Amino acid sequence: MIGGPPFNGSRSTGVRVLTASLASALLFAPLAAAESVSARQPASQASAVPATVWHSAQDLAIYALGLIGVDYRFGGTTPERGLDCSGLVRYVFEQVTGMMLPRTSQEISRLGAKIPLAELMPGDLVFFNTRRLQFSHVGIYLGEDRFIHAPRQGGEVEVVTLSKVYWQKHFDGARRLVGALPALIPSAHAETASIDTPPSGAGSFAATTMSPEQVLP
């Protein structure tokens, strides 16, 4: 298992303690349960989800928890300068798995395998339509009905409850990328990806007019 991110910023000791507590409470129990179920299955079924996949998903969630308190920044892609929602997801996946995801939440929503809400596991991505824009917001599921995301201008990376009325109303679906993708955007081409759709105005995704997302729950 990997450690947390090197970034510390101005976060207090209390936040780091919270990070450790959440990592234990939210991740170890559901993952242990999943592995226990896998162990009781026939070998042909249990081997369908290798242990390395569970561990990688767990690492994604733990690494993301280490970014609690990082400032939201419209278009941000690093903890030092701030993160927006897709910037957070992209940064975590790059640091933990080496995957270079597309820059927009809409593009990310086309990757991996679609996952029913009842089958969510830590490390899965959850998508939402905000301000009438489909797949305009994304977060990383942590387990126990919680996910982590970068919310809006003036906010910080935080953990919220998926079953909250607002998120349920705007839920667009979930995707599993770990263990489901043969390849992603090579690092050399990652910076050519466009950034997220503007928060104002309704309408569908348009690749020619994209800027970072902003969420106003």
PDB file of C-alpha atoms in Angstrom:
ATOM      1  CA  MET A   1       0.000   0.000   0.000  1.00  0.00           C
ATOM      2  CA  ILE A   2       1.286   3.431  -0.821  1.00  0.00           C
ATOM      3  CA  GLY A   3       1.563   6.378   1.539  1.00  0.00           C
ATOM      4  CA  GLY A   4      -0.328   9.629   1.383  1.00  0.00           C
ATOM      5  CA  PRO A   5       0.565  12.609  -0.789  1.00  0.00           C
ATOM      6  CA  PRO A   6       3.659  14.657   0.095  1.00  0.00           C
ATOM      7  CA  PHE A   7       1.640  17.889   0.019  1.00  0.00           C
ATOM      8  CA  ASN A   8       0.986  19.355   3.478  1.00  0.00           C
ATOM      9  CA  GLY A   9       0.118  22.996   2.815  1.00  0.00           C
ATOM     10  CA  SER A  10      -1.481  24.719   5.773  1.00  0.00           C
ATOM     11  CA  ARG A  11      -3.547  21.759   6.924  1.00  0.00           C
ATOM     12  CA  SER A  12      -3.629  21.208  10.683  1.00  0.00           C
ATOM     13  CA  THR A  13      -2.700  18.098  12.631  1.00  0.00           C
ATOM     14  CA  GLY A  14      -6.405  17.623  13.277  1.00  0.00           C
ATOM     15  CA  VAL A  15      -7.076  17.288   9.570  1.00  0.00           C
ATOM     16  CA  ARG A  16      -4.331  14.700   9.212  1.00  0.00           C
ATOM     17  CA  VAL A  17      -5.794  12.744  12.136  1.00  0.00           C
ATOM     18  CA  LEU A  18      -9.214  12.929  10.483  1.00  0.00           C
ATOM     19  CA  THR A  19      -7.673  11.631   7.279  1.00  0.00           C
ATOM     20  CA  ALA A  20      -6.242   8.598   9.047  1.00  0.00           C
ATOM     21  CA  SER A  21      -9.508   7.925  10.881  1.00  0.00           C
ATOM     22  CA  LEU A  22     -11.579   8.156   7.721  1.00  0.00           C
ATOM     23  CA  ALA A  23      -9.162   5.918   5.854  1.00  0.00           C
ATOM     24  CA  SER A  24      -9.561   3.215   8.471  1.00  0.00           C
ATOM     25  CA  ALA A  25     -13.313   3.534   9.010  1.00  0.00           C
ATOM     26  CA  LEU A  26     -14.355   3.964   5.388  1.00  0.00           C
ATOM     27  CA  LEU A  27     -11.962   1.717   3.526  1.00  0.00           C
ATOM     28  CA  PHE A  28     -10.731  -1.253   5.470  1.00  0.00           C
ATOM     29  CA  ALA A  29     -14.153  -2.611   6.483  1.00  0.00           C
ATOM     30  CA  PRO A  30     -15.801  -2.610   3.017  1.00  0.00           C
ATOM     31  CA  LEU A  31     -12.695  -3.895   1.290  1.00  0.00           C
ATOM     32  CA  ALA A  32     -12.226  -6.646   3.847  1.00  0.00           C
ATOM     33  CA  ALA A  33     -15.841  -7.652   3.329  1.00  0.00           C
ATOM     34  CA  ALA A  34     -15.369  -7.724  -0.436  1.00  0.00           C
ATOM     35  CA  GLU A  35     -12.267  -9.880  -0.156  1.00  0.00           C
ATOM     36  CA  SER A  36     -14.083 -12.193   2.268  1.00  0.00           C
ATOM     37  CA  VAL A  37     -16.907 -12.693  -0.223  1.00  0.00           C
ATOM     38  CA  SER A  38     -14.352 -13.306  -2.964  1.00  0.00           C
ATOM     39  CA  ALA A  39     -12.630 -15.928  -0.828  1.00  0.00           C
ATOM     40  CA  ARG A  40     -15.893 -17.872  -0.445  1.00  0.00           C
ATOM     41  CA  GLN A  41     -16.507 -17.969  -4.197  1.00  0.00           C
ATOM     42  CA  PRO A  42     -15.273 -20.732  -6.521  1.00  0.00           C
ATOM     43  CA  ALA A  43     -11.741 -20.143  -7.790  1.00  0.00           C
ATOM     44  CA  SER A  44     -12.976 -19.273 -11.274  1.00  0.00           C
ATOM     45  CA  GLN A  45     -15.149 -16.475  -9.865  1.00  0.00           C
ATOM     46  CA  ALA A  46     -12.816 -15.211  -7.164  1.00  0.00           C
ATOM     47  CA  SER A  47      -9.977 -14.804  -9.633  1.00  0.00           C
ATOM     48  CA  ALA A  48     -12.124 -12.504 -11.759  1.00  0.00           C
ATOM     49  CA  VAL A  49     -11.206  -9.599  -9.442  1.00  0.00           C
ATOM     50  CA  PRO A  50      -7.510  -9.905  -8.559  1.00  0.00           C
ATOM     51  CA  ALA A  51      -6.369  -8.787  -5.108  1.00  0.00           C
ATOM     52  CA  THR A  52      -4.164  -6.167  -6.752  1.00  0.00           C
ATOM     53  CA  VAL A  53      -7.291  -4.455  -8.094  1.00  0.00           C
ATOM     54  CA  TRP A  54      -8.762  -4.127  -4.609  1.00  0.00           C
ATOM     55  CA  HIS A  55      -5.484  -2.816  -3.259  1.00  0.00           C
ATOM     56  CA  SER A  56      -5.121  -0.272  -6.059  1.00  0.00           C
ATOM     57  CA  ALA A  57      -8.666   0.982  -5.477  1.00  0.00           C
ATOM     58  CA  GLN A  58      -7.951   1.257  -1.770  1.00  0.00           C
ATOM     59  CA  ASP A  59      -4.785   3.229  -2.494  1.00  0.00           C
ATOM     60  CA  LEU A  60      -6.743   5.670  -4.652  1.00  0.00           C
ATOM     61  CA  ALA A  61      -9.187   6.417  -1.855  1.00  0.00           C
ATOM     62  CA  ILE A  62      -6.505   6.723   0.819  1.00  0.00           C
ATOM     63  CA  TYR A  63      -4.379   9.021  -1.320  1.00  0.00           C
ATOM     64  CA  ALA A  64      -7.404  11.201  -2.054  1.00  0.00           C
ATOM     65  CA  LEU A  65      -8.159  11.483   1.670  1.00  0.00           C
ATOM     66  CA  GLY A  66      -4.698  12.955   2.115  1.00  0.00           C
ATOM     67  CA  LEU A  67      -5.833  15.914   0.011  1.00  0.00           C
ATOM     68  CA  ILE A  68      -8.656  16.975   2.342  1.00  0.00           C
ATOM     69  CA  GLY A  69      -8.405  20.714   2.931  1.00  0.00           C
ATOM     70  CA  VAL A  70      -6.689  21.589  -0.355  1.00  0.00           C
ATOM     71  CA  ASP A  71      -8.190  24.786  -1.764  1.00  0.00           C
ATOM     72  CA  TYR A  72     -10.581  24.617  -4.696  1.00  0.00           C
ATOM     73  CA  ARG A  73      -9.270  26.422  -7.736  1.00  0.00           C
ATOM     74  CA  PHE A  74     -11.177  26.842 -10.974  1.00  0.00           C
ATOM     75  CA  GLY A  75      -9.040  24.909 -13.484  1.00  0.00           C
ATOM     76  CA  GLY A  76      -6.587  23.763 -10.799  1.00  0.00           C
ATOM     77  CA  THR A  77      -4.557  20.614 -11.367  1.00  0.00           C
ATOM     78  CA  THR A  78      -2.104  20.445  -8.428  1.00  0.00           C
ATOM     79  CA  PRO A  79      -2.528  20.569  -4.625  1.00  0.00           C
ATOM     80  CA  GLU A  80      -0.005  23.380  -4.355  1.00  0.00           C
ATOM     81  CA  ARG A  81      -2.032  25.673  -6.615  1.00  0.00           C
ATOM     82  CA  GLY A  82      -5.487  24.259  -5.932  1.00  0.00           C
ATOM     83  CA  LEU A  83      -7.727  21.640  -7.545  1.00  0.00           C
ATOM     84  CA  ASP A  84     -11.091  21.562  -9.246  1.00  0.00           C
ATOM     85  CA  CYS A  85     -13.172  18.380  -9.264  1.00  0.00           C
ATOM     86  CA  SER A  86     -11.708  16.705 -12.347  1.00  0.00           C
ATOM     87  CA  GLY A  87      -8.274  18.059 -11.454  1.00  0.00           C
ATOM     88  CA  LEU A  88      -8.505  16.210  -8.136  1.00  0.00           C
ATOM     89  CA  VAL A  89      -9.487  12.936  -9.798  1.00  0.00           C
ATOM     90  CA  ARG A  90      -6.857  13.258 -12.488  1.00  0.00           C
ATOM     91  CA  TYR A  91      -4.117  14.103  -9.970  1.00  0.00           C
ATOM     92  CA  VAL A  92      -4.956  11.157  -7.693  1.00  0.00           C
ATOM     93  CA  PHE A  93      -5.061   8.639 -10.549  1.00  0.00           C
ATOM     94  CA  GLU A  94      -1.769   9.895 -11.965  1.00  0.00           C
ATOM     95  CA  GLN A  95       0.016   9.755  -8.613  1.00  0.00           C
ATOM     96  CA  VAL A  96      -1.320   6.351  -7.547  1.00  0.00           C
ATOM     97  CA  THR A  97      -1.636   4.380 -10.786  1.00  0.00           C
ATOM     98  CA  GLY A  98       0.310   6.352 -13.376  1.00  0.00           C
ATOM     99  CA  MET A  99      -2.871   6.692 -15.462  1.00  0.00           C
ATOM    100  CA  MET A 100      -3.217   9.978 -17.317  1.00  0.00           C
ATOM    101  CA  LEU A 101      -6.924  10.708 -17.433  1.00  0.00           C
ATOM    102  CA  PRO A 102      -8.555  13.220 -19.756  1.00  0.00           C
ATOM    103  CA  ARG A 103      -8.944  16.697 -18.319  1.00  0.00           C
ATOM    104  CA  THR A 104     -12.748  16.949 -18.256  1.00  0.00           C
ATOM    105  CA  SER A 105     -15.303  15.171 -16.117  1.00  0.00           C
ATOM    106  CA  GLN A 106     -17.364  14.497 -19.248  1.00  0.00           C
ATOM    107  CA  GLU A 107     -14.464  12.737 -20.977  1.00  0.00           C
ATOM    108  CA  ILE A 108     -13.603  10.773 -17.835  1.00  0.00           C
ATOM    109  CA  SER A 109     -17.230   9.599 -17.636  1.00  0.00           C
ATOM    110  CA  ARG A 110     -16.745   7.663 -20.895  1.00  0.00           C
ATOM    111  CA  LEU A 111     -13.951   5.508 -19.480  1.00  0.00           C
ATOM    112  CA  GLY A 112     -13.990   2.256 -17.554  1.00  0.00           C
ATOM    113  CA  ALA A 113     -16.985   0.138 -16.633  1.00  0.00           C
ATOM    114  CA  LYS A 114     -20.398   1.372 -15.556  1.00  0.00           C
ATOM    115  CA  ILE A 115     -21.124   0.381 -11.953  1.00  0.00           C
ATOM    116  CA  PRO A 116     -24.578   0.119 -10.321  1.00  0.00           C
ATOM    117  CA  LEU A 117     -24.999   2.272  -7.233  1.00  0.00           C
ATOM    118  CA  ALA A 118     -25.412  -0.799  -5.039  1.00  0.00           C
ATOM    119  CA  GLU A 119     -22.021  -2.167  -6.152  1.00  0.00           C
ATOM    120  CA  LEU A 120     -19.873   0.909  -5.495  1.00  0.00           C
ATOM    121  CA  MET A 121     -16.445   0.244  -4.009  1.00  0.00           C
ATOM    122  CA  PRO A 122     -13.745   2.644  -2.760  1.00  0.00           C
ATOM    123  CA  GLY A 123     -11.871   4.110  -5.718  1.00  0.00           C
ATOM    124  CA  ASP A 124     -14.878   4.165  -8.060  1.00  0.00           C
ATOM    125  CA  LEU A 125     -15.825   7.498  -9.619  1.00  0.00           C
ATOM    126  CA  VAL A 126     -19.220   9.100  -9.041  1.00  0.00           C
ATOM    127  CA  PHE A 127     -20.616  11.650 -11.496  1.00  0.00           C
ATOM    128  CA  PHE A 128     -23.227  14.364 -11.167  1.00  0.00           C
ATOM    129  CA  ASN A 129     -25.033  16.892 -13.323  1.00  0.00           C
ATOM    130  CA  THR A 130     -24.675  20.335 -11.812  1.00  0.00           C
ATOM    131  CA  ARG A 131     -26.273  23.519 -13.114  1.00  0.00           C
ATOM    132  CA  ARG A 132     -28.034  21.433 -15.780  1.00  0.00           C
ATOM    133  CA  LEU A 133     -24.789  20.134 -17.278  1.00  0.00           C
ATOM    134  CA  GLN A 134     -24.563  16.358 -17.599  1.00  0.00           C
ATOM    135  CA  PHE A 135     -21.458  14.720 -16.087  1.00  0.00           C
ATOM    136  CA  SER A 136     -20.213  18.161 -15.030  1.00  0.00           C
ATOM    137  CA  HIS A 137     -18.959  17.065 -11.611  1.00  0.00           C
ATOM    138  CA  VAL A 138     -16.977  14.058 -10.403  1.00  0.00           C
ATOM    139  CA  GLY A 139     -15.740  12.657  -7.112  1.00  0.00           C
ATOM    140  CA  ILE A 140     -14.001   9.551  -5.766  1.00  0.00           C
ATOM    141  CA  TYR A 141     -16.114   7.118  -3.762  1.00  0.00           C
ATOM    142  CA  LEU A 142     -14.655   6.196  -0.363  1.00  0.00           C
ATOM    143  CA  GLY A 143     -17.100   3.620   0.926  1.00  0.00           C
ATOM    144  CA  GLU A 144     -19.829   3.830   3.574  1.00  0.00           C
ATOM    145  CA  ASP A 145     -21.943   6.237   1.480  1.00  0.00           C
ATOM    146  CA  ARG A 146     -19.229   8.908   1.268  1.00  0.00           C
ATOM    147  CA  PHE A 147     -17.184  10.429  -1.521  1.00  0.00           C
ATOM    148  CA  ILE A 148     -14.442  13.039  -1.750  1.00  0.00           C
ATOM    149  CA  HIS A 149     -14.544  15.963  -4.167  1.00  0.00           C
ATOM    150  CA  ALA A 150     -13.415  19.530  -4.818  1.00  0.00           C
ATOM    151  CA  PRO A 151     -16.692  21.447  -4.479  1.00  0.00           C
ATOM    152  CA  ARG A 152     -16.681  25.087  -5.591  1.00  0.00           C
ATOM    153  CA  GLN A 153     -14.869  28.416  -5.558  1.00  0.00           C
ATOM    154  CA  GLY A 154     -14.053  29.351  -1.975  1.00  0.00           C
ATOM    155  CA  GLY A 155     -14.316  25.743  -0.809  1.00  0.00           C
ATOM    156  CA  GLU A 156     -11.826  22.985  -0.042  1.00  0.00           C
ATOM    157  CA  VAL A 157     -11.485  19.324  -0.925  1.00  0.00           C
ATOM    158  CA  GLU A 158     -13.971  17.606   1.378  1.00  0.00           C
ATOM    159  CA  VAL A 159     -15.798  14.378   2.159  1.00  0.00           C
ATOM    160  CA  VAL A 160     -19.586  14.413   1.742  1.00  0.00           C
ATOM    161  CA  THR A 161     -22.471  11.956   1.947  1.00  0.00           C
ATOM    162  CA  LEU A 162     -23.638  10.445  -1.325  1.00  0.00           C
ATOM    163  CA  SER A 163     -27.191   9.915  -0.075  1.00  0.00           C
ATOM    164  CA  LYS A 164     -27.643  13.617   0.634  1.00  0.00           C
ATOM    165  CA  VAL A 165     -30.722  14.811  -1.273  1.00  0.00           C
ATOM    166  CA  TYR A 166     -28.756  17.197  -3.502  1.00  0.00           C
ATOM    167  CA  TRP A 167     -26.318  14.529  -4.699  1.00  0.00           C
ATOM    168  CA  GLN A 168     -29.023  11.904  -5.174  1.00  0.00           C
ATOM    169  CA  LYS A 169     -31.046  14.339  -7.253  1.00  0.00           C
ATOM    170  CA  HIS A 170     -28.086  15.175  -9.493  1.00  0.00           C
ATOM    171  CA  PHE A 171     -26.472  11.715  -9.654  1.00  0.00           C
ATOM    172  CA  ASP A 172     -25.401  10.754 -13.198  1.00  0.00           C
ATOM    173  CA  GLY A 173     -23.838   7.360 -12.550  1.00  0.00           C
ATOM    174  CA  ALA A 174     -20.614   5.670 -11.470  1.00  0.00           C
ATOM    175  CA  ARG A 175     -17.620   4.214 -13.299  1.00  0.00           C
ATOM    176  CA  ARG A 176     -14.835   1.844 -12.263  1.00  0.00           C
ATOM    177  CA  LEU A 177     -11.490   2.594 -13.885  1.00  0.00           C
ATOM    178  CA  VAL A 178      -9.092   0.440 -11.861  1.00  0.00           C
ATOM    179  CA  GLY A 179      -8.823  -2.940 -13.536  1.00  0.00           C
ATOM    180  CA  ALA A 180     -11.212  -1.916 -16.310  1.00  0.00           C
ATOM    181  CA  LEU A 181      -9.007   0.081 -18.665  1.00  0.00           C
ATOM    182  CA  PRO A 182      -6.486  -1.426 -21.090  1.00  0.00           C
ATOM    183  CA  ALA A 183      -4.843   1.957 -21.649  1.00  0.00           C
ATOM    184  CA  LEU A 184      -5.368   5.651 -21.091  1.00  0.00           C
ATOM    185  CA  ILE A 185      -4.003   8.868 -22.525  1.00  0.00           C
ATOM    186  CA  PRO A 186      -0.179   8.670 -22.671  1.00  0.00           C
ATOM    187  CA  SER A 187       1.620  11.177 -20.495  1.00  0.00           C
ATOM    188  CA  ALA A 188       3.162  12.954 -23.484  1.00  0.00           C
ATOM    189  CA  HIS A 189      -0.283  13.880 -24.797  1.00  0.00           C
ATOM    190  CA  ALA A 190      -2.048  14.605 -21.527  1.00  0.00           C
ATOM    191  CA  GLU A 191      -1.615  18.363 -21.592  1.00  0.00           C
ATOM    192  CA  THR A 192      -3.418  18.662 -24.914  1.00  0.00           C
ATOM    193  CA  ALA A 193      -6.715  17.610 -23.313  1.00  0.00           C
ATOM    194  CA  SER A 194      -9.172  20.443 -22.893  1.00  0.00           C
ATOM    195  CA  ILE A 195     -10.558  21.539 -19.559  1.00  0.00           C
ATOM    196  CA  ASP A 196     -14.038  21.347 -18.118  1.00  0.00           C
ATOM    197  CA  THR A 197     -17.255  22.913 -19.293  1.00  0.00           C
ATOM    198  CA  PRO A 198     -18.216  26.368 -18.050  1.00  0.00           C
ATOM    199  CA  PRO A 199     -20.610  26.395 -15.108  1.00  0.00           C
ATOM    200  CA  SER A 200     -23.055  28.882 -16.595  1.00  0.00           C
ATOM    201  CA  GLY A 201     -25.764  28.086 -19.133  1.00  0.00           C
ATOM    202  CA  ALA A 202     -27.572  24.896 -20.004  1.00  0.00           C
ATOM    203  CA  GLY A 203     -26.840  22.534 -22.847  1.00  0.00           C
ATOM    204  CA  SER A 204     -24.838  19.455 -23.687  1.00  0.00           C
ATOM    205  CA  PHE A 205     -21.111  18.894 -23.709  1.00  0.00           C
ATOM    206  CA  ALA A 206     -19.322  20.785 -26.481  1.00  0.00           C
ATOM    207  CA  ALA A 207     -15.665  20.010 -27.066  1.00  0.00           C
ATOM    208  CA  THR A 208     -14.985  23.363 -28.672  1.00  0.00           C
ATOM    209  CA  THR A 209     -16.063  25.477 -25.688  1.00  0.00           C
ATOM    210  CA  MET A 210     -14.587  24.034 -22.553  1.00  0.00           C
ATOM    211  CA  SER A 211     -13.303  25.543 -19.322  1.00  0.00           C
ATOM    212  CA  PRO A 212     -12.980  24.137 -15.763  1.00  0.00           C
ATOM    213  CA  GLU A 213     -16.084  23.092 -13.865  1.00  0.00           C
ATOM    214  CA  GLN A 214     -17.533  24.764 -10.829  1.00  0.00           C
ATOM    215  CA  VAL A 215     -20.105  23.286  -8.482  1.00  0.00           C
ATOM    216  CA  LEU A 216     -22.608  25.187  -6.388  1.00  0.00           C
ATOM    217  CA  PRO A 217     -24.430  22.609  -4.228  1.00  0.00           C
TER     218      PRO A 217
END
